[in-house]
Amino acid sequence: MKKFTRSALAAAVLTVGSTGGVAFTSTAAAELSVNIGAVSNYYFRGFSESNDGAAIQGGIDYEHASGFYAGTWVSNVDFGFDDDGVEDLTSYEMDLYLGFADELDNGFGYDVGYIYYAYPDARNDTGSLSADFGEIYGEVSFDTGPVGLYGGMAYVVHDSDDSALQDDDMYFYAGLDIPFMDVYSAGFLVGRTRFDDSDAENYTHYTASLARDAGDWGEFSLNLEYVDESDEDLGAWVGWSKTF
């Protein structure tokens, strides 16, 4: 479940590894880019989407000089068993998104858009599942030079019968990026998921990341994940990504 941020490191801590965070800034012409990546565990907002297994991920992004962008991103997933012990047979996720983003000369940036999370082959022992859902999202950021600050939210605007999130569920987050020694960067993020259903338990998750830009070899990252109000232990995973 990809998110969009102004730096590769923020992608590493916001999403599922540094697997395609596109830096949307003003350019002289439209650009098309392709990203590929691999992670030892696919995390989304504090929880594994791959049943603690590895994932291969990648996508295609189009960016116009006006700030408009659109793209798609795919990853294998494994949600294991549901609360009734029925195996959810979903092998991959495909995200479709579009929006507008820019970074101003004074360091302030913004990103607003819509993302659709699709699980085309979702099914269980009783038949097919309708697990798709969509969110609108917005983010503001400020590049101070030594540190990049950002914060944003996502809001579910439609859901399916068996989707993980439901209408009016919200996610809030804030974080910072700290580049150092030219090729390294550290990132920290706190995110809060608020469910519209009063019976569902809201939770907060925390992410820390250390990434290294290896030039033509791509970017490597080491990441830690923690969720409060759950039985989850501290999670750790490594990731690699490259953009062409």
PDB file of C-alpha atoms in Angstrom:
ATOM      1  CA  MET A   1       0.000   0.000   0.000  1.00  0.00           C
ATOM      2  CA  LYS A   2       2.134   2.705  -1.345  1.00  0.00           C
ATOM      3  CA  LYS A   3       2.299   6.262  -0.092  1.00  0.00           C
ATOM      4  CA  PHE A   4       3.724   9.326  -1.755  1.00  0.00           C
ATOM      5  CA  THR A   5       6.336  11.550  -0.208  1.00  0.00           C
ATOM      6  CA  ARG A   6       8.956  13.988  -1.197  1.00  0.00           C
ATOM      7  CA  SER A   7      11.951  11.742  -0.572  1.00  0.00           C
ATOM      8  CA  ALA A   8      13.036   8.152  -0.957  1.00  0.00           C
ATOM      9  CA  LEU A   9      13.682   7.845   2.761  1.00  0.00           C
ATOM     10  CA  ALA A  10      10.225   9.045   3.669  1.00  0.00           C
ATOM     11  CA  ALA A  11       8.917   6.351   1.356  1.00  0.00           C
ATOM     12  CA  ALA A  12      11.011   3.869   3.279  1.00  0.00           C
ATOM     13  CA  VAL A  13       9.446   4.800   6.597  1.00  0.00           C
ATOM     14  CA  LEU A  14       5.930   5.641   5.447  1.00  0.00           C
ATOM     15  CA  THR A  15       5.245   2.640   3.329  1.00  0.00           C
ATOM     16  CA  VAL A  16       6.731  -0.715   2.843  1.00  0.00           C
ATOM     17  CA  GLY A  17      10.325  -0.065   2.223  1.00  0.00           C
ATOM     18  CA  SER A  18      12.090   2.272  -0.089  1.00  0.00           C
ATOM     19  CA  THR A  19      10.259   0.810  -3.038  1.00  0.00           C
ATOM     20  CA  GLY A  20       9.227   3.739  -5.091  1.00  0.00           C
ATOM     21  CA  GLY A  21       8.839   7.013  -3.264  1.00  0.00           C
ATOM     22  CA  VAL A  22       8.837   9.525  -6.079  1.00  0.00           C
ATOM     23  CA  ALA A  23      10.169  13.009  -5.374  1.00  0.00           C
ATOM     24  CA  PHE A  24       7.522  15.140  -7.062  1.00  0.00           C
ATOM     25  CA  THR A  25       9.082  18.509  -7.838  1.00  0.00           C
ATOM     26  CA  SER A  26       8.746  20.968 -10.692  1.00  0.00           C
ATOM     27  CA  THR A  27      10.617  19.876 -13.809  1.00  0.00           C
ATOM     28  CA  ALA A  28      11.026  21.195 -17.314  1.00  0.00           C
ATOM     29  CA  ALA A  29       9.143  18.336 -18.939  1.00  0.00           C
ATOM     30  CA  ALA A  30       7.022  15.304 -18.212  1.00  0.00           C
ATOM     31  CA  GLU A  31       8.859  12.257 -16.917  1.00  0.00           C
ATOM     32  CA  LEU A  32       8.160   8.539 -16.781  1.00  0.00           C
ATOM     33  CA  SER A  33       9.970   6.374 -14.236  1.00  0.00           C
ATOM     34  CA  VAL A  34       9.975   2.730 -13.223  1.00  0.00           C
ATOM     35  CA  ASN A  35      10.819   1.413  -9.759  1.00  0.00           C
ATOM     36  CA  ILE A  36      11.552  -2.070  -8.479  1.00  0.00           C
ATOM     37  CA  GLY A  37      12.242  -3.310  -4.992  1.00  0.00           C
ATOM     38  CA  ALA A  38      12.403  -6.179  -2.543  1.00  0.00           C
ATOM     39  CA  VAL A  39      11.662  -6.223   1.182  1.00  0.00           C
ATOM     40  CA  SER A  40      12.092  -8.932   3.794  1.00  0.00           C
ATOM     41  CA  ASN A  41       8.655  -8.039   5.213  1.00  0.00           C
ATOM     42  CA  TYR A  42       5.921  -5.845   3.690  1.00  0.00           C
ATOM     43  CA  TYR A  43       4.650  -3.512   6.418  1.00  0.00           C
ATOM     44  CA  PHE A  44       1.737  -1.115   6.060  1.00  0.00           C
ATOM     45  CA  ARG A  45       0.932   1.234   8.924  1.00  0.00           C
ATOM     46  CA  GLY A  46       2.581  -1.001  11.467  1.00  0.00           C
ATOM     47  CA  PHE A  47       1.348  -4.448  10.385  1.00  0.00           C
ATOM     48  CA  SER A  48       2.722  -7.047   8.002  1.00  0.00           C
ATOM     49  CA  GLU A  49       0.885  -7.449   4.705  1.00  0.00           C
ATOM     50  CA  SER A  50       2.993 -10.474   3.722  1.00  0.00           C
ATOM     51  CA  ASN A  51       2.468 -12.724   6.758  1.00  0.00           C
ATOM     52  CA  ASP A  52       6.021 -11.835   7.879  1.00  0.00           C
ATOM     53  CA  GLY A  53       7.406 -13.041   4.558  1.00  0.00           C
ATOM     54  CA  ALA A  54       9.373 -11.317   1.809  1.00  0.00           C
ATOM     55  CA  ALA A  55       7.794  -9.301  -0.997  1.00  0.00           C
ATOM     56  CA  ILE A  56       8.796  -8.223  -4.493  1.00  0.00           C
ATOM     57  CA  GLN A  57       7.403  -4.846  -5.492  1.00  0.00           C
ATOM     58  CA  GLY A  58       7.477  -2.344  -8.310  1.00  0.00           C
ATOM     59  CA  GLY A  59       5.626   0.313 -10.198  1.00  0.00           C
ATOM     60  CA  ILE A  60       5.457   2.886 -12.960  1.00  0.00           C
ATOM     61  CA  ASP A  61       5.038   6.630 -12.354  1.00  0.00           C
ATOM     62  CA  TYR A  62       4.230   9.509 -14.683  1.00  0.00           C
ATOM     63  CA  GLU A  63       4.974  13.070 -13.588  1.00  0.00           C
ATOM     64  CA  HIS A  64       4.103  16.268 -15.472  1.00  0.00           C
ATOM     65  CA  ALA A  65       5.749  19.664 -15.096  1.00  0.00           C
ATOM     66  CA  SER A  66       2.439  21.038 -13.786  1.00  0.00           C
ATOM     67  CA  GLY A  67       2.760  18.842 -10.690  1.00  0.00           C
ATOM     68  CA  PHE A  68       0.238  16.243 -11.857  1.00  0.00           C
ATOM     69  CA  TYR A  69       1.282  12.624 -11.400  1.00  0.00           C
ATOM     70  CA  ALA A  70      -0.257   9.203 -11.868  1.00  0.00           C
ATOM     71  CA  GLY A  71       0.969   5.673 -11.490  1.00  0.00           C
ATOM     72  CA  THR A  72       0.531   2.117 -10.415  1.00  0.00           C
ATOM     73  CA  TRP A  73       2.371  -0.082  -7.918  1.00  0.00           C
ATOM     74  CA  VAL A  74       2.195  -3.857  -7.325  1.00  0.00           C
ATOM     75  CA  SER A  75       3.325  -6.155  -4.506  1.00  0.00           C
ATOM     76  CA  ASN A  76       2.723  -9.744  -3.517  1.00  0.00           C
ATOM     77  CA  VAL A  77       0.725 -10.091  -0.277  1.00  0.00           C
ATOM     78  CA  ASP A  78      -0.270 -12.817   2.170  1.00  0.00           C
ATOM     79  CA  PHE A  79      -2.936 -12.050   4.778  1.00  0.00           C
ATOM     80  CA  GLY A  80      -2.984 -15.573   6.253  1.00  0.00           C
ATOM     81  CA  PHE A  81      -6.231 -16.513   8.003  1.00  0.00           C
ATOM     82  CA  ASP A  82      -9.155 -14.357   9.067  1.00  0.00           C
ATOM     83  CA  ASP A  83     -10.806 -14.362  12.502  1.00  0.00           C
ATOM     84  CA  ASP A  84     -12.959 -17.367  11.569  1.00  0.00           C
ATOM     85  CA  GLY A  85      -9.988 -19.473  10.559  1.00  0.00           C
ATOM     86  CA  VAL A  86     -10.815 -19.206   6.854  1.00  0.00           C
ATOM     87  CA  GLU A  87      -7.798 -18.725   4.632  1.00  0.00           C
ATOM     88  CA  ASP A  88      -7.874 -15.517   2.599  1.00  0.00           C
ATOM     89  CA  LEU A  89      -6.327 -16.423  -0.748  1.00  0.00           C
ATOM     90  CA  THR A  90      -4.978 -13.117  -1.993  1.00  0.00           C
ATOM     91  CA  SER A  91      -1.681 -13.210  -3.814  1.00  0.00           C
ATOM     92  CA  TYR A  92      -1.101  -9.617  -4.865  1.00  0.00           C
ATOM     93  CA  GLU A  93      -2.065  -5.993  -4.366  1.00  0.00           C
ATOM     94  CA  MET A  94      -2.266  -3.379  -7.123  1.00  0.00           C
ATOM     95  CA  ASP A  95      -2.461   0.310  -6.277  1.00  0.00           C
ATOM     96  CA  LEU A  96      -3.672   2.954  -8.726  1.00  0.00           C
ATOM     97  CA  TYR A  97      -3.220   6.621  -7.884  1.00  0.00           C
ATOM     98  CA  LEU A  98      -3.125  10.193  -9.158  1.00  0.00           C
ATOM     99  CA  GLY A  99      -2.587  13.601  -7.636  1.00  0.00           C
ATOM    100  CA  PHE A 100      -0.778  16.924  -7.619  1.00  0.00           C
ATOM    101  CA  ALA A 101       2.465  17.692  -5.792  1.00  0.00           C
ATOM    102  CA  ASP A 102       5.148  20.359  -5.790  1.00  0.00           C
ATOM    103  CA  GLU A 103       7.941  21.821  -3.691  1.00  0.00           C
ATOM    104  CA  LEU A 104       8.265  25.594  -3.505  1.00  0.00           C
ATOM    105  CA  ASP A 105      11.502  27.578  -3.488  1.00  0.00           C
ATOM    106  CA  ASN A 106      11.091  28.358   0.219  1.00  0.00           C
ATOM    107  CA  GLY A 107      11.178  24.652   1.112  1.00  0.00           C
ATOM    108  CA  PHE A 108       7.467  24.109   1.594  1.00  0.00           C
ATOM    109  CA  GLY A 109       5.850  21.278  -0.335  1.00  0.00           C
ATOM    110  CA  TYR A 110       2.470  19.649  -0.745  1.00  0.00           C
ATOM    111  CA  ASP A 111       0.967  16.443  -2.127  1.00  0.00           C
ATOM    112  CA  VAL A 112      -2.755  15.732  -2.561  1.00  0.00           C
ATOM    113  CA  GLY A 113      -4.385  12.869  -4.402  1.00  0.00           C
ATOM    114  CA  TYR A 114      -6.428   9.693  -4.519  1.00  0.00           C
ATOM    115  CA  ILE A 115      -5.313   6.067  -4.259  1.00  0.00           C
ATOM    116  CA  TYR A 116      -7.254   2.879  -4.997  1.00  0.00           C
ATOM    117  CA  TYR A 117      -6.071  -0.337  -3.308  1.00  0.00           C
ATOM    118  CA  ALA A 118      -7.081  -3.331  -5.436  1.00  0.00           C
ATOM    119  CA  TYR A 119      -6.815  -7.078  -4.703  1.00  0.00           C
ATOM    120  CA  PRO A 120      -7.972  -8.555  -8.028  1.00  0.00           C
ATOM    121  CA  ASP A 121      -7.724 -12.239  -7.073  1.00  0.00           C
ATOM    122  CA  ALA A 122      -9.053 -11.966  -3.492  1.00  0.00           C
ATOM    123  CA  ARG A 123     -11.173 -14.963  -2.495  1.00  0.00           C
ATOM    124  CA  ASN A 124     -11.731 -17.450   0.323  1.00  0.00           C
ATOM    125  CA  ASP A 125     -13.177 -20.937   0.680  1.00  0.00           C
ATOM    126  CA  THR A 126     -16.708 -19.633   0.136  1.00  0.00           C
ATOM    127  CA  GLY A 127     -15.958 -17.708  -3.050  1.00  0.00           C
ATOM    128  CA  SER A 128     -14.629 -14.360  -4.174  1.00  0.00           C
ATOM    129  CA  LEU A 129     -13.957 -11.440  -1.838  1.00  0.00           C
ATOM    130  CA  SER A 130     -14.474  -7.773  -2.567  1.00  0.00           C
ATOM    131  CA  ALA A 131     -11.524  -6.348  -0.632  1.00  0.00           C
ATOM    132  CA  ASP A 132     -10.782  -3.124  -2.553  1.00  0.00           C
ATOM    133  CA  PHE A 133     -10.961   0.345  -1.007  1.00  0.00           C
ATOM    134  CA  GLY A 134      -9.966   3.904  -1.860  1.00  0.00           C
ATOM    135  CA  GLU A 135      -8.514   6.880   0.025  1.00  0.00           C
ATOM    136  CA  ILE A 136      -7.975  10.560  -0.547  1.00  0.00           C
ATOM    137  CA  TYR A 137      -4.780  11.869   1.019  1.00  0.00           C
ATOM    138  CA  GLY A 138      -2.891  15.074   1.641  1.00  0.00           C
ATOM    139  CA  GLU A 139       0.565  15.944   2.916  1.00  0.00           C
ATOM    140  CA  VAL A 140       2.559  19.080   3.650  1.00  0.00           C
ATOM    141  CA  SER A 141       6.326  19.180   4.096  1.00  0.00           C
ATOM    142  CA  PHE A 142       9.099  21.616   4.888  1.00  0.00           C
ATOM    143  CA  ASP A 143      12.755  21.192   3.964  1.00  0.00           C
ATOM    144  CA  THR A 144      14.865  23.082   6.497  1.00  0.00           C
ATOM    145  CA  GLY A 145      18.133  21.904   4.919  1.00  0.00           C
ATOM    146  CA  PRO A 146      19.507  19.722   7.725  1.00  0.00           C
ATOM    147  CA  VAL A 147      16.093  18.151   8.424  1.00  0.00           C
ATOM    148  CA  GLY A 148      12.955  17.497   6.383  1.00  0.00           C
ATOM    149  CA  LEU A 149       9.631  17.657   8.235  1.00  0.00           C
ATOM    150  CA  TYR A 150       6.297  16.326   6.975  1.00  0.00           C
ATOM    151  CA  GLY A 151       2.806  15.433   8.074  1.00  0.00           C
ATOM    152  CA  GLY A 152      -0.422  14.329   6.480  1.00  0.00           C
ATOM    153  CA  MET A 153      -3.592  12.296   6.553  1.00  0.00           C
ATOM    154  CA  ALA A 154      -5.566   9.755   4.535  1.00  0.00           C
ATOM    155  CA  TYR A 155      -9.343   9.322   4.552  1.00  0.00           C
ATOM    156  CA  VAL A 156     -11.265   6.282   3.280  1.00  0.00           C
ATOM    157  CA  VAL A 157     -13.930   7.474   0.837  1.00  0.00           C
ATOM    158  CA  HIS A 158     -15.277   4.110  -0.282  1.00  0.00           C
ATOM    159  CA  ASP A 159     -14.883   0.479   0.694  1.00  0.00           C
ATOM    160  CA  SER A 160     -15.896  -3.047  -0.280  1.00  0.00           C
ATOM    161  CA  ASP A 161     -17.619  -5.667   1.840  1.00  0.00           C
ATOM    162  CA  ASP A 162     -14.387  -7.358   2.911  1.00  0.00           C
ATOM    163  CA  SER A 163     -11.907  -4.473   2.747  1.00  0.00           C
ATOM    164  CA  ALA A 164      -9.423  -3.960   5.545  1.00  0.00           C
ATOM    165  CA  LEU A 165     -10.532  -0.342   6.052  1.00  0.00           C
ATOM    166  CA  GLN A 166     -14.054   1.057   5.935  1.00  0.00           C
ATOM    167  CA  ASP A 167     -15.671   4.363   4.938  1.00  0.00           C
ATOM    168  CA  ASP A 168     -14.598   7.307   7.126  1.00  0.00           C
ATOM    169  CA  ASP A 169     -11.586   5.518   8.659  1.00  0.00           C
ATOM    170  CA  MET A 170      -8.684   7.962   8.942  1.00  0.00           C
ATOM    171  CA  TYR A 171      -4.902   7.826   9.209  1.00  0.00           C
ATOM    172  CA  PHE A 172      -2.729  10.684  10.503  1.00  0.00           C
ATOM    173  CA  TYR A 173       1.057  10.776  10.451  1.00  0.00           C
ATOM    174  CA  ALA A 174       4.070  13.016  11.039  1.00  0.00           C
ATOM    175  CA  GLY A 175       7.760  12.432  10.658  1.00  0.00           C
ATOM    176  CA  LEU A 176      11.191  13.746   9.850  1.00  0.00           C
ATOM    177  CA  ASP A 177      14.109  12.879   7.560  1.00  0.00           C
ATOM    178  CA  ILE A 178      17.732  13.522   8.500  1.00  0.00           C
ATOM    179  CA  PRO A 179      20.308  13.139   5.693  1.00  0.00           C
ATOM    180  CA  PHE A 180      23.972  12.852   6.669  1.00  0.00           C
ATOM    181  CA  MET A 181      27.364  11.957   5.193  1.00  0.00           C
ATOM    182  CA  ASP A 182      25.998  12.545   1.648  1.00  0.00           C
ATOM    183  CA  VAL A 183      24.736   8.972   1.141  1.00  0.00           C
ATOM    184  CA  TYR A 184      22.938   8.170   4.418  1.00  0.00           C
ATOM    185  CA  SER A 185      19.601   9.274   5.834  1.00  0.00           C
ATOM    186  CA  ALA A 186      17.648   8.484   8.989  1.00  0.00           C
ATOM    187  CA  GLY A 187      13.894   8.694   9.280  1.00  0.00           C
ATOM    188  CA  PHE A 188      11.345   8.620  12.083  1.00  0.00           C
ATOM    189  CA  LEU A 189       7.560   8.486  11.819  1.00  0.00           C
ATOM    190  CA  VAL A 190       4.545   8.210  14.104  1.00  0.00           C
ATOM    191  CA  GLY A 191       1.151   7.322  12.624  1.00  0.00           C
ATOM    192  CA  ARG A 192      -2.312   7.042  14.123  1.00  0.00           C
ATOM    193  CA  THR A 193      -5.161   4.975  12.654  1.00  0.00           C
ATOM    194  CA  ARG A 194      -8.656   6.015  13.729  1.00  0.00           C
ATOM    195  CA  PHE A 195     -11.525   3.692  12.872  1.00  0.00           C
ATOM    196  CA  ASP A 196     -15.031   5.025  12.317  1.00  0.00           C
ATOM    197  CA  ASP A 197     -16.456   1.874  13.933  1.00  0.00           C
ATOM    198  CA  SER A 198     -16.625   2.525  17.674  1.00  0.00           C
ATOM    199  CA  ASP A 199     -16.034  -1.187  18.346  1.00  0.00           C
ATOM    200  CA  ALA A 200     -12.684  -1.148  16.556  1.00  0.00           C
ATOM    201  CA  GLU A 201      -9.569  -0.303  18.554  1.00  0.00           C
ATOM    202  CA  ASN A 202      -7.609   2.706  17.312  1.00  0.00           C
ATOM    203  CA  TYR A 203      -3.846   2.347  17.399  1.00  0.00           C
ATOM    204  CA  THR A 204      -0.554   4.194  16.957  1.00  0.00           C
ATOM    205  CA  HIS A 205       2.518   2.857  15.203  1.00  0.00           C
ATOM    206  CA  TYR A 206       6.130   4.017  15.153  1.00  0.00           C
ATOM    207  CA  THR A 207       8.741   3.511  12.452  1.00  0.00           C
ATOM    208  CA  ALA A 208      12.472   4.198  12.325  1.00  0.00           C
ATOM    209  CA  SER A 209      14.663   3.756   9.275  1.00  0.00           C
ATOM    210  CA  LEU A 210      18.278   4.040   8.193  1.00  0.00           C
ATOM    211  CA  ALA A 211      18.894   4.157   4.429  1.00  0.00           C
ATOM    212  CA  ARG A 212      21.983   4.273   2.228  1.00  0.00           C
ATOM    213  CA  ASP A 213      22.079   5.513  -1.350  1.00  0.00           C
ATOM    214  CA  ALA A 214      24.331   3.118  -3.263  1.00  0.00           C
ATOM    215  CA  GLY A 215      24.219   4.978  -6.578  1.00  0.00           C
ATOM    216  CA  ASP A 216      23.729   2.648  -9.532  1.00  0.00           C
ATOM    217  CA  TRP A 217      23.058  -0.192  -7.085  1.00  0.00           C
ATOM    218  CA  GLY A 218      19.941   1.507  -5.754  1.00  0.00           C
ATOM    219  CA  GLU A 219      19.049   2.220  -2.133  1.00  0.00           C
ATOM    220  CA  PHE A 220      19.264  -0.118   0.867  1.00  0.00           C
ATOM    221  CA  SER A 221      17.401   0.366   4.136  1.00  0.00           C
ATOM    222  CA  LEU A 222      17.115  -1.101   7.627  1.00  0.00           C
ATOM    223  CA  ASN A 223      13.771  -0.495   9.335  1.00  0.00           C
ATOM    224  CA  LEU A 224      12.091  -0.992  12.704  1.00  0.00           C
ATOM    225  CA  GLU A 225       8.324  -1.142  13.347  1.00  0.00           C
ATOM    226  CA  TYR A 226       6.347  -0.967  16.590  1.00  0.00           C
ATOM    227  CA  VAL A 227       2.581  -0.860  17.270  1.00  0.00           C
ATOM    228  CA  ASP A 228       1.010   0.049  20.597  1.00  0.00           C
ATOM    229  CA  GLU A 229      -2.120  -1.610  21.981  1.00  0.00           C
ATOM    230  CA  SER A 230      -1.324  -4.949  20.380  1.00  0.00           C
ATOM    231  CA  ASP A 231       0.530  -8.173  21.042  1.00  0.00           C
ATOM    232  CA  GLU A 232       2.938  -7.424  18.212  1.00  0.00           C
ATOM    233  CA  ASP A 233       6.643  -7.468  19.050  1.00  0.00           C
ATOM    234  CA  LEU A 234       9.125  -4.993  17.654  1.00  0.00           C
ATOM    235  CA  GLY A 235       9.451  -5.785  13.947  1.00  0.00           C
ATOM    236  CA  ALA A 236      12.539  -5.389  11.792  1.00  0.00           C
ATOM    237  CA  TRP A 237      12.988  -5.648   8.031  1.00  0.00           C
ATOM    238  CA  VAL A 238      15.422  -4.727   5.295  1.00  0.00           C
ATOM    239  CA  GLY A 239      14.645  -3.299   1.884  1.00  0.00           C
ATOM    240  CA  TRP A 240      16.198  -2.507  -1.457  1.00  0.00           C
ATOM    241  CA  SER A 241      14.877  -0.363  -4.295  1.00  0.00           C
ATOM    242  CA  LYS A 242      15.988   1.189  -7.547  1.00  0.00           C
ATOM    243  CA  THR A 243      14.339   3.745  -9.816  1.00  0.00           C
ATOM    244  CA  PHE A 244      14.999   3.976 -13.545  1.00  0.00           C
TER     245      PHE A 244
END
